[in-house]
Amino acid sequence: MKSITIKGSERESVGKVSTKALRNAGLVPCVLYGGNQAVHFSAEVIAFKNLVYTPNAHTVVIELGNGKTFNAVLQDIQVHPVSDKILHIDFFQIHEDKEITMEVPVKIIGNSKGVMAGGDLRMNNRKLKVKALPKNLPDFVEADITPLDMGNKLYVTKVPTPNFKIMHPDNTVICQVKISRAAMKAAQEAAKAAKAPAKGKKK
């Protein structure tokens, strides 16, 4: 999985006053969990641009000015309900010998028979939770829709999972091909035409 580096500074004070001062200065207060003790730090808002505002999944290298470096993943983010401004971010430290769970996007490949016949591809899950050692975390889960015909569904059990586990029930649907209105109308008209008596034929 690709990694993003966040450069920040460890915080000495973690009270409400100092937190507000950080935000006013264009900084985001953060906390790193998963180690022997929580690490409080802050970083510039722009540092999170490629981590937060993207559909892709990344691990994070947190570099603090005191020489400390941590490998982590984004755990939780708080944003302002009106302005969408980042208020706070929680990270979780990762260790090479311990499995971790995180969400990764689904990548669709192939050409569905049902879609080519006029069906609509509906995405039920654009992201899936996976569990793996940090070195085995995938950038995405690859879902091949080639076998899907009209009305078919693609379940999580049908996608390859090399070196990682999908943390969803076996009946979880990734996507499905539904009959479109145009295809349904065409089928109805064809059925009517088949039932109608041929012209010039006596009843």
GROMACS .gro file of C-alpha atoms in nm:
model
  203
    1MET     CA    1   0.000   0.000   0.000
    2LYS     CA    2   0.119   0.352  -0.081
    3SER     CA    3   0.231   0.574   0.206
    4ILE     CA    4   0.198   0.946   0.277
    5THR     CA    5   0.435   1.139   0.502
    6ILE     CA    6   0.288   1.384   0.753
    7LYS     CA    7   0.535   1.624   0.912
    8GLY     CA    8   0.424   1.771   1.244
    9SER     CA    9   0.528   1.881   1.589
   10GLU     CA   10   0.464   1.712   1.921
   11ARG     CA   11   0.226   1.904   2.147
   12GLU     CA   12   0.322   1.998   2.500
   13SER     CA   13  -0.023   2.125   2.600
   14VAL     CA   14  -0.346   1.945   2.509
   15GLY     CA   15  -0.613   2.160   2.673
   16LYS     CA   16  -0.907   2.329   2.498
   17VAL     CA   17  -0.733   2.668   2.491
   18SER     CA   18  -0.419   2.536   2.320
   19THR     CA   19  -0.629   2.327   2.080
   20LYS     CA   20  -0.829   2.631   1.975
   21ALA     CA   21  -0.506   2.829   1.929
   22LEU     CA   22  -0.371   2.556   1.702
   23ARG     CA   23  -0.681   2.564   1.482
   24ASN     CA   24  -0.668   2.942   1.462
   25ALA     CA   25  -0.308   2.910   1.342
   26GLY     CA   26  -0.410   2.675   1.059
   27LEU     CA   27  -0.295   2.360   1.236
   28VAL     CA   28  -0.481   2.034   1.298
   29PRO     CA   29  -0.456   1.874   1.645
   30CYS     CA   30  -0.392   1.498   1.621
   31VAL     CA   31  -0.347   1.199   1.849
   32LEU     CA   32  -0.158   0.878   1.772
   33TYR     CA   33  -0.279   0.567   1.956
   34GLY     CA   34  -0.152   0.210   1.954
   35GLY     CA   35   0.183   0.260   2.124
   36ASN     CA   36   0.288   0.251   2.488
   37GLN     CA   37   0.121   0.589   2.533
   38ALA     CA   38  -0.078   0.832   2.321
   39VAL     CA   39   0.127   1.084   2.122
   40HIS     CA   40  -0.029   1.430   2.080
   41PHE     CA   41   0.092   1.635   1.783
   42SER     CA   42  -0.021   1.890   1.527
   43ALA     CA   43   0.041   1.949   1.158
   44GLU     CA   44  -0.059   2.201   0.892
   45VAL     CA   45  -0.397   2.149   0.727
   46ILE     CA   46  -0.239   2.120   0.382
   47ALA     CA   47  -0.039   1.816   0.501
   48PHE     CA   48  -0.360   1.609   0.505
   49LYS     CA   49  -0.478   1.704   0.155
   50ASN     CA   50  -0.368   1.378  -0.012
   51LEU     CA   51  -0.478   1.166   0.282
   52VAL     CA   52  -0.829   1.293   0.355
   53TYR     CA   53  -0.959   1.429   0.023
   54THR     CA   54  -0.904   1.115  -0.184
   55PRO     CA   55  -1.090   0.788  -0.245
   56ASN     CA   56  -0.761   0.598  -0.218
   57ALA     CA   57  -0.630   0.428   0.095
   58HIS     CA   58  -0.286   0.504   0.237
   59THR     CA   59  -0.068   0.424   0.531
   60VAL     CA   60   0.098   0.721   0.700
   61VAL     CA   61   0.451   0.801   0.813
   62ILE     CA   62   0.433   1.061   1.091
   63GLU     CA   63   0.755   1.259   1.124
   64LEU     CA   64   0.781   1.483   1.429
   65GLY     CA   65   1.036   1.761   1.466
   66ASN     CA   66   1.203   1.588   1.762
   67GLY     CA   67   1.327   1.305   1.542
   68LYS     CA   68   1.046   1.062   1.628
   69THR     CA   69   0.891   0.870   1.340
   70PHE     CA   70   0.581   0.647   1.350
   71ASN     CA   71   0.402   0.428   1.095
   72ALA     CA   72   0.026   0.460   1.124
   73VAL     CA   73  -0.317   0.455   0.959
   74LEU     CA   74  -0.599   0.705   0.979
   75GLN     CA   75  -0.847   0.590   1.243
   76ASP     CA   76  -1.097   0.874   1.282
   77ILE     CA   77  -1.147   1.228   1.161
   78GLN     CA   78  -1.370   1.507   1.292
   79VAL     CA   79  -1.483   1.783   1.057
   80HIS     CA   80  -1.691   2.095   1.110
   81PRO     CA   81  -2.056   2.020   1.013
   82VAL     CA   82  -2.088   2.341   0.811
   83SER     CA   83  -1.746   2.439   0.681
   84ASP     CA   84  -1.602   2.084   0.649
   85LYS     CA   85  -1.287   2.217   0.812
   86ILE     CA   86  -1.077   1.942   0.974
   87LEU     CA   87  -1.107   1.974   1.352
   88HIS     CA   88  -0.920   1.669   1.479
   89ILE     CA   89  -0.762   1.346   1.353
   90ASP     CA   90  -0.689   1.020   1.533
   91PHE     CA   91  -0.420   0.785   1.402
   92PHE     CA   92  -0.340   0.429   1.503
   93GLN     CA   93   0.019   0.310   1.511
   94ILE     CA   94   0.095   0.001   1.305
   95HIS     CA   95   0.355  -0.266   1.375
   96GLU     CA   96   0.502  -0.489   1.106
   97ASP     CA   97   0.426  -0.809   1.299
   98LYS     CA   98   0.064  -0.725   1.387
   99GLU     CA   99  -0.237  -0.743   1.155
  100ILE     CA  100  -0.448  -0.430   1.116
  101THR     CA  101  -0.797  -0.363   0.979
  102MET     CA  102  -0.873  -0.072   0.746
  103GLU     CA  103  -1.103   0.029   0.462
  104VAL     CA  104  -0.979   0.012   0.103
  105PRO     CA  105  -1.160   0.103  -0.220
  106VAL     CA  106  -1.308  -0.147  -0.466
  107LYS     CA  107  -1.165  -0.145  -0.819
  108ILE     CA  108  -1.397  -0.277  -1.089
  109ILE     CA  109  -1.239  -0.462  -1.381
  110GLY     CA  110  -1.379  -0.648  -1.682
  111ASN     CA  111  -1.689  -0.605  -1.896
  112SER     CA  112  -2.016  -0.745  -1.766
  113LYS     CA  113  -2.239  -0.941  -2.002
  114GLY     CA  114  -2.543  -0.793  -1.834
  115VAL     CA  115  -2.420  -0.435  -1.869
  116MET     CA  116  -2.338  -0.489  -2.237
  117ALA     CA  117  -2.693  -0.622  -2.280
  118GLY     CA  118  -2.836  -0.298  -2.141
  119GLY     CA  119  -2.830  -0.353  -1.764
  120ASP     CA  120  -2.719  -0.101  -1.501
  121LEU     CA  121  -2.422  -0.170  -1.276
  122ARG     CA  122  -2.507  -0.074  -0.918
  123MET     CA  123  -2.233  -0.043  -0.655
  124ASN     CA  124  -2.346  -0.170  -0.314
  125ASN     CA  125  -2.004  -0.123  -0.151
  126ARG     CA  126  -1.739   0.112  -0.287
  127LYS     CA  127  -1.508   0.033   0.005
  128LEU     CA  128  -1.444  -0.283   0.202
  129LYS     CA  129  -1.276  -0.351   0.535
  130VAL     CA  130  -0.974  -0.577   0.505
  131LYS     CA  131  -0.735  -0.724   0.760
  132ALA     CA  132  -0.368  -0.797   0.695
  133LEU     CA  133  -0.012  -0.740   0.805
  134PRO     CA  134   0.094  -0.384   0.710
  135LYS     CA  135   0.316  -0.508   0.426
  136ASN     CA  136   0.021  -0.701   0.276
  137LEU     CA  137  -0.242  -0.427   0.288
  138PRO     CA  138  -0.382  -0.388  -0.066
  139ASP     CA  139  -0.430  -0.053  -0.240
  140PHE     CA  140  -0.772  -0.181  -0.348
  141VAL     CA  141  -0.989  -0.492  -0.373
  142GLU     CA  142  -1.015  -0.603  -0.735
  143ALA     CA  143  -1.365  -0.707  -0.842
  144ASP     CA  144  -1.406  -0.872  -1.183
  145ILE     CA  145  -1.759  -0.818  -1.316
  146THR     CA  146  -1.708  -1.014  -1.641
  147PRO     CA  147  -1.929  -1.313  -1.539
  148LEU     CA  148  -2.221  -1.097  -1.424
  149ASP     CA  149  -2.536  -1.130  -1.635
  150MET     CA  150  -2.859  -0.937  -1.596
  151GLY     CA  151  -2.984  -0.974  -1.239
  152ASN     CA  152  -2.658  -1.123  -1.106
  153LYS     CA  153  -2.474  -1.011  -0.792
  154LEU     CA  154  -2.104  -1.019  -0.706
  155TYR     CA  155  -2.039  -1.135  -0.350
  156VAL     CA  156  -1.723  -1.078  -0.146
  157THR     CA  157  -1.653  -1.452  -0.161
  158LYS     CA  158  -1.595  -1.425  -0.537
  159VAL     CA  159  -1.298  -1.183  -0.527
  160PRO     CA  160  -0.935  -1.286  -0.483
  161THR     CA  161  -0.787  -1.211  -0.140
  162PRO     CA  162  -0.413  -1.286  -0.153
  163ASN     CA  163  -0.248  -1.226   0.185
  164PHE     CA  164  -0.549  -1.044   0.334
  165LYS     CA  165  -0.898  -1.115   0.468
  166ILE     CA  166  -1.221  -0.933   0.387
  167MET     CA  167  -1.395  -0.848   0.714
  168HIS     CA  168  -1.754  -0.874   0.590
  169PRO     CA  169  -2.014  -1.156   0.598
  170ASP     CA  170  -2.004  -1.394   0.300
  171ASN     CA  171  -2.343  -1.266   0.178
  172THR     CA  172  -2.213  -0.908   0.140
  173VAL     CA  173  -2.277  -0.780  -0.215
  174ILE     CA  174  -2.010  -0.566  -0.380
  175CYS     CA  175  -2.213  -0.480  -0.688
  176GLN     CA  176  -2.498  -0.610  -0.903
  177VAL     CA  177  -2.637  -0.575  -1.253
  178LYS     CA  178  -2.997  -0.459  -1.255
  179ILE     CA  179  -3.222  -0.452  -1.557
  180SER     CA  180  -3.250  -0.095  -1.684
  181ARG     CA  181  -3.582   0.076  -1.762
  182ALA     CA  182  -3.497   0.076  -2.132
  183ALA     CA  183  -3.417  -0.297  -2.128
  184MET     CA  184  -3.733  -0.370  -1.928
  185LYS     CA  185  -3.946  -0.171  -2.172
  186ALA     CA  186  -3.790  -0.350  -2.468
  187ALA     CA  187  -3.860  -0.688  -2.306
  188GLN     CA  188  -4.222  -0.592  -2.237
  189GLU     CA  189  -4.274  -0.474  -2.596
  190ALA     CA  190  -4.116  -0.794  -2.727
  191ALA     CA  191  -4.351  -1.000  -2.508
  192LYS     CA  192  -4.654  -0.806  -2.633
  193ALA     CA  193  -4.543  -0.852  -2.992
  194ALA     CA  194  -4.507  -1.227  -2.940
  195LYS     CA  195  -4.860  -1.254  -2.800
  196ALA     CA  196  -5.022  -1.036  -3.066
  197PRO     CA  197  -5.175  -1.226  -3.364
  198ALA     CA  198  -4.987  -1.192  -3.690
  199LYS     CA  199  -5.140  -0.958  -3.951
  200GLY     CA  200  -5.364  -1.133  -4.201
  201LYS     CA  201  -5.389  -1.442  -3.982
  202LYS     CA  202  -5.740  -1.562  -3.894
  203LYS     CA  203  -5.828  -1.597  -3.528
   0.00000   0.00000   0.00000
